[in-house]
Amino acid sequence: MPDDSINVGAASRRVPVELAKAYRLLNHGPVTLVTSAHAGRRNVMAASWAMPLDFQPPKVAVVIDASTLTRELVDAGGEFALNIPTRGQATATLAVGSRSGREQDKFAAAGLATFAAAEIAVPLVAGCLAWLECRVIPEPAVAGRYDLFIAEVVAAWADPAAFSEGRWHFPDAECRSIHYLAGGAFFATGEGFQVVPGERE
């Protein structure tokens, strides 16, 4: 397994996100890159079906198909990370969502560098907008029947150029989060706007 887990530049561009506000990293429904590792093996897959579930303690849910290497590693290790890629990482996101990690190291094949997580033994993808480190809350019946994993967020991080003070503020077109439709079609997160409570349009 290639050792590219030391990436000082990537780690230095992140700041901690208050765990009670970690849900805001996922609330707008971006594509995520799910990273996993166990016993010297690692993998990354793309997942659109990931969502926040709770505030304190923060929880997330993600669907991981039973046939995948990611599922094998998450089942064995009980941990995963949700990485939120940029518009500039869309090609790599499609690539890791279209190939099996049983055939090759998908990080290397897609040109994705990694760095070490703080609380879990799973790599984080460099260049992303945000990262959530997660420990599985065992629900074997739910996972077995629906491929649905529930996990507690034990650490959350964001690139301050795109997320600070609990809010997204995408700096440019390439550094927006992305949303997957189908067949290689994505769209980027659009312009934000504010609504004043009680105001009529």
Short mmCIF file of C-alpha atoms in Angstrom, two decimals:
data_model
loop_
_atom_site.label_atom_id
_atom_site.label_comp_id
_atom_site.label_asym_id
_atom_site.label_seq_id
_atom_site.Cartn_x
_atom_site.Cartn_y
_atom_site.Cartn_z
CA MET A 1 0.00 0.00 0.00
CA PRO A 2 1.51 3.38 -0.96
CA ASP A 3 2.25 5.58 2.03
CA ASP A 4 1.09 9.07 1.14
CA SER A 5 -0.60 9.65 4.49
CA ILE A 6 1.81 12.44 5.47
CA ASN A 7 0.63 15.50 3.61
CA VAL A 8 1.46 18.53 5.73
CA GLY A 9 -0.01 21.02 3.28
CA ALA A 10 -3.37 19.28 3.23
CA ALA A 11 -3.56 19.00 7.00
CA SER A 12 -2.56 22.64 7.51
CA ARG A 13 -5.50 23.90 5.44
CA ARG A 14 -8.09 22.57 7.84
CA VAL A 15 -9.55 23.93 11.04
CA PRO A 16 -11.74 22.10 13.54
CA VAL A 17 -15.52 22.41 13.25
CA GLU A 18 -17.53 22.44 16.46
CA LEU A 19 -19.11 19.00 16.68
CA ALA A 20 -22.56 20.41 17.42
CA LYS A 21 -22.35 22.17 14.03
CA ALA A 22 -20.85 19.28 12.09
CA TYR A 23 -24.26 18.56 10.52
CA ARG A 24 -23.90 21.79 8.53
CA LEU A 25 -21.12 20.24 6.51
CA LEU A 26 -23.61 17.74 5.04
CA ASN A 27 -26.91 19.58 5.30
CA HIS A 28 -26.89 20.74 1.67
CA GLY A 29 -26.54 17.18 0.35
CA PRO A 30 -23.10 17.07 -1.29
CA VAL A 31 -21.41 14.01 -2.73
CA THR A 32 -19.01 12.46 -0.22
CA LEU A 33 -15.93 10.32 -0.53
CA VAL A 34 -16.11 7.53 2.04
CA THR A 35 -12.66 6.42 3.18
CA SER A 36 -11.99 3.27 5.16
CA ALA A 37 -9.04 1.18 6.31
CA HIS A 38 -8.32 -1.98 8.27
CA ALA A 39 -5.36 -4.33 8.72
CA GLY A 40 -3.15 -2.61 6.16
CA ARG A 41 -5.85 -2.25 3.50
CA ARG A 42 -7.60 0.98 2.55
CA ASN A 43 -10.29 2.15 0.16
CA VAL A 44 -12.25 5.13 -1.05
CA MET A 45 -15.70 5.20 -2.66
CA ALA A 46 -18.12 7.91 -3.70
CA ALA A 47 -21.47 8.15 -1.91
CA SER A 48 -24.33 10.55 -2.48
CA TRP A 49 -26.56 8.85 0.10
CA ALA A 50 -25.01 10.36 3.22
CA MET A 51 -26.81 12.65 5.63
CA PRO A 52 -26.67 14.15 9.13
CA LEU A 53 -28.92 12.62 11.78
CA ASP A 54 -28.38 14.42 15.08
CA PHE A 55 -26.66 17.34 16.82
CA GLN A 56 -25.33 16.13 20.20
CA PRO A 57 -23.71 13.76 19.89
CA PRO A 58 -23.52 14.36 16.15
CA LYS A 59 -24.50 11.37 14.03
CA VAL A 60 -24.55 10.61 10.33
CA ALA A 61 -26.01 7.91 8.13
CA VAL A 62 -24.55 6.50 4.93
CA VAL A 63 -25.49 3.66 2.60
CA ILE A 64 -22.63 1.23 1.86
CA ASP A 65 -23.42 -1.71 -0.41
CA ALA A 66 -22.69 -5.15 1.01
CA SER A 67 -20.64 -6.21 -2.02
CA THR A 68 -18.02 -3.46 -1.74
CA LEU A 69 -14.53 -3.45 -0.27
CA THR A 70 -15.52 -0.36 1.70
CA ARG A 71 -18.24 -2.38 3.40
CA GLU A 72 -15.74 -5.11 4.28
CA LEU A 73 -13.33 -2.59 5.80
CA VAL A 74 -16.01 -0.64 7.68
CA ASP A 75 -17.47 -3.86 9.08
CA ALA A 76 -14.02 -4.93 10.26
CA GLY A 77 -12.71 -1.60 11.52
CA GLY A 78 -15.87 0.11 12.73
CA GLU A 79 -14.72 3.49 11.37
CA PHE A 80 -14.95 5.61 8.24
CA ALA A 81 -14.54 9.21 7.15
CA LEU A 82 -16.78 11.35 4.99
CA ASN A 83 -14.71 13.68 2.81
CA ILE A 84 -16.48 16.45 0.86
CA PRO A 85 -14.80 16.89 -2.54
CA THR A 86 -14.58 20.05 -4.62
CA ARG A 87 -15.78 20.74 -8.16
CA GLY A 88 -12.15 20.34 -9.16
CA GLN A 89 -12.20 16.75 -7.82
CA ALA A 90 -15.26 15.66 -9.81
CA THR A 91 -13.27 13.48 -12.23
CA ALA A 92 -11.60 11.64 -9.36
CA THR A 93 -14.95 11.34 -7.57
CA LEU A 94 -16.53 9.67 -10.59
CA ALA A 95 -13.50 7.39 -10.97
CA VAL A 96 -13.56 6.08 -7.40
CA GLY A 97 -17.32 5.62 -7.65
CA SER A 98 -16.98 3.52 -10.80
CA ARG A 99 -14.21 1.08 -9.92
CA SER A 100 -13.66 -1.64 -7.36
CA GLY A 101 -11.00 -1.29 -4.70
CA ARG A 102 -10.45 -5.02 -4.92
CA GLU A 103 -8.76 -4.48 -8.29
CA GLN A 104 -6.43 -1.58 -7.50
CA ASP A 105 -5.56 1.13 -4.99
CA LYS A 106 -8.18 3.68 -5.95
CA PHE A 107 -6.40 6.56 -4.21
CA ALA A 108 -3.36 6.10 -6.43
CA ALA A 109 -5.38 5.39 -9.56
CA ALA A 110 -7.42 8.59 -9.13
CA GLY A 111 -4.47 10.72 -8.04
CA LEU A 112 -5.84 11.34 -4.56
CA ALA A 113 -3.29 12.16 -1.87
CA THR A 114 -4.21 11.51 1.75
CA PHE A 115 -3.28 12.56 5.25
CA ALA A 116 -3.88 11.06 8.67
CA ALA A 117 -7.10 11.55 10.59
CA ALA A 118 -6.98 12.76 14.18
CA GLU A 119 -9.33 10.32 15.96
CA ILE A 120 -9.64 7.31 13.67
CA ALA A 121 -7.23 5.06 11.76
CA VAL A 122 -8.62 5.99 8.35
CA PRO A 123 -7.01 8.25 5.71
CA LEU A 124 -8.52 11.62 4.81
CA VAL A 125 -8.49 12.86 1.21
CA ALA A 126 -6.34 15.92 0.60
CA GLY A 127 -7.83 18.91 -1.19
CA CYS A 128 -11.38 18.39 0.00
CA LEU A 129 -13.60 21.08 1.51
CA ALA A 130 -14.41 19.26 4.74
CA TRP A 131 -13.91 16.01 6.61
CA LEU A 132 -15.97 14.11 9.18
CA GLU A 133 -14.31 11.33 11.18
CA CYS A 134 -16.89 8.73 12.16
CA ARG A 135 -17.20 5.67 14.42
CA VAL A 136 -19.93 3.17 13.60
CA ILE A 137 -22.77 2.73 16.07
CA PRO A 138 -23.44 -1.01 15.69
CA GLU A 139 -26.88 -1.70 14.25
CA PRO A 140 -26.33 -5.07 12.53
CA ALA A 141 -29.98 -5.62 11.63
CA VAL A 142 -30.23 -2.21 9.92
CA ALA A 143 -26.90 -2.62 8.13
CA GLY A 144 -27.74 -6.16 7.07
CA ARG A 145 -31.20 -5.37 5.75
CA TYR A 146 -30.75 -1.86 4.33
CA ASP A 147 -26.95 -1.42 3.90
CA LEU A 148 -27.39 1.62 6.15
CA PHE A 149 -24.70 2.62 8.63
CA ILE A 150 -25.21 5.01 11.52
CA ALA A 151 -22.11 6.56 13.05
CA GLU A 152 -21.08 9.16 15.58
CA VAL A 153 -18.94 12.03 14.33
CA VAL A 154 -15.89 12.15 16.59
CA ALA A 155 -14.01 14.93 14.78
CA ALA A 156 -14.93 17.40 12.04
CA TRP A 157 -12.75 19.70 9.97
CA ALA A 158 -13.14 22.21 7.16
CA ASP A 159 -11.03 24.30 4.85
CA PRO A 160 -11.56 27.80 6.30
CA ALA A 161 -11.54 29.29 2.80
CA ALA A 162 -14.89 27.56 2.23
CA PHE A 163 -16.41 27.04 5.70
CA SER A 164 -15.98 29.16 8.82
CA GLU A 165 -18.08 30.36 11.74
CA GLY A 166 -20.53 27.56 10.99
CA ARG A 167 -21.27 28.69 7.42
CA TRP A 168 -20.32 27.76 3.88
CA HIS A 169 -18.90 30.55 1.69
CA PHE A 170 -17.46 28.99 -1.44
CA PRO A 171 -14.57 31.15 -2.73
CA ASP A 172 -14.70 30.24 -6.44
CA ALA A 173 -16.25 27.86 -8.97
CA GLU A 174 -13.64 25.10 -8.59
CA CYS A 175 -13.95 25.10 -4.80
CA ARG A 176 -17.67 24.41 -4.59
CA SER A 177 -19.12 21.15 -3.34
CA ILE A 178 -20.77 18.89 -5.91
CA HIS A 179 -23.98 16.89 -6.24
CA TYR A 180 -24.36 13.76 -8.34
CA LEU A 181 -27.29 13.06 -10.66
CA ALA A 182 -26.50 9.97 -12.77
CA GLY A 183 -24.44 8.84 -15.75
CA GLY A 184 -21.48 11.07 -14.93
CA ALA A 185 -23.67 14.18 -14.56
CA PHE A 186 -23.02 16.49 -11.59
CA PHE A 187 -23.95 20.00 -10.61
CA ALA A 188 -22.05 22.34 -8.35
CA THR A 189 -23.51 24.00 -5.27
CA GLY A 190 -24.98 27.34 -6.33
CA GLU A 191 -25.02 30.83 -4.89
CA GLY A 192 -26.24 31.24 -1.35
CA PHE A 193 -28.93 33.68 -0.29
CA GLN A 194 -30.45 34.74 3.00
CA VAL A 195 -34.13 34.82 3.94
CA VAL A 196 -35.29 37.04 6.79
CA PRO A 197 -37.92 35.26 8.97
CA GLY A 198 -41.35 36.69 8.32
CA GLU A 199 -40.29 38.53 5.17
CA ARG A 200 -42.57 38.20 2.15
CA GLU A 201 -41.17 37.90 -1.37
#
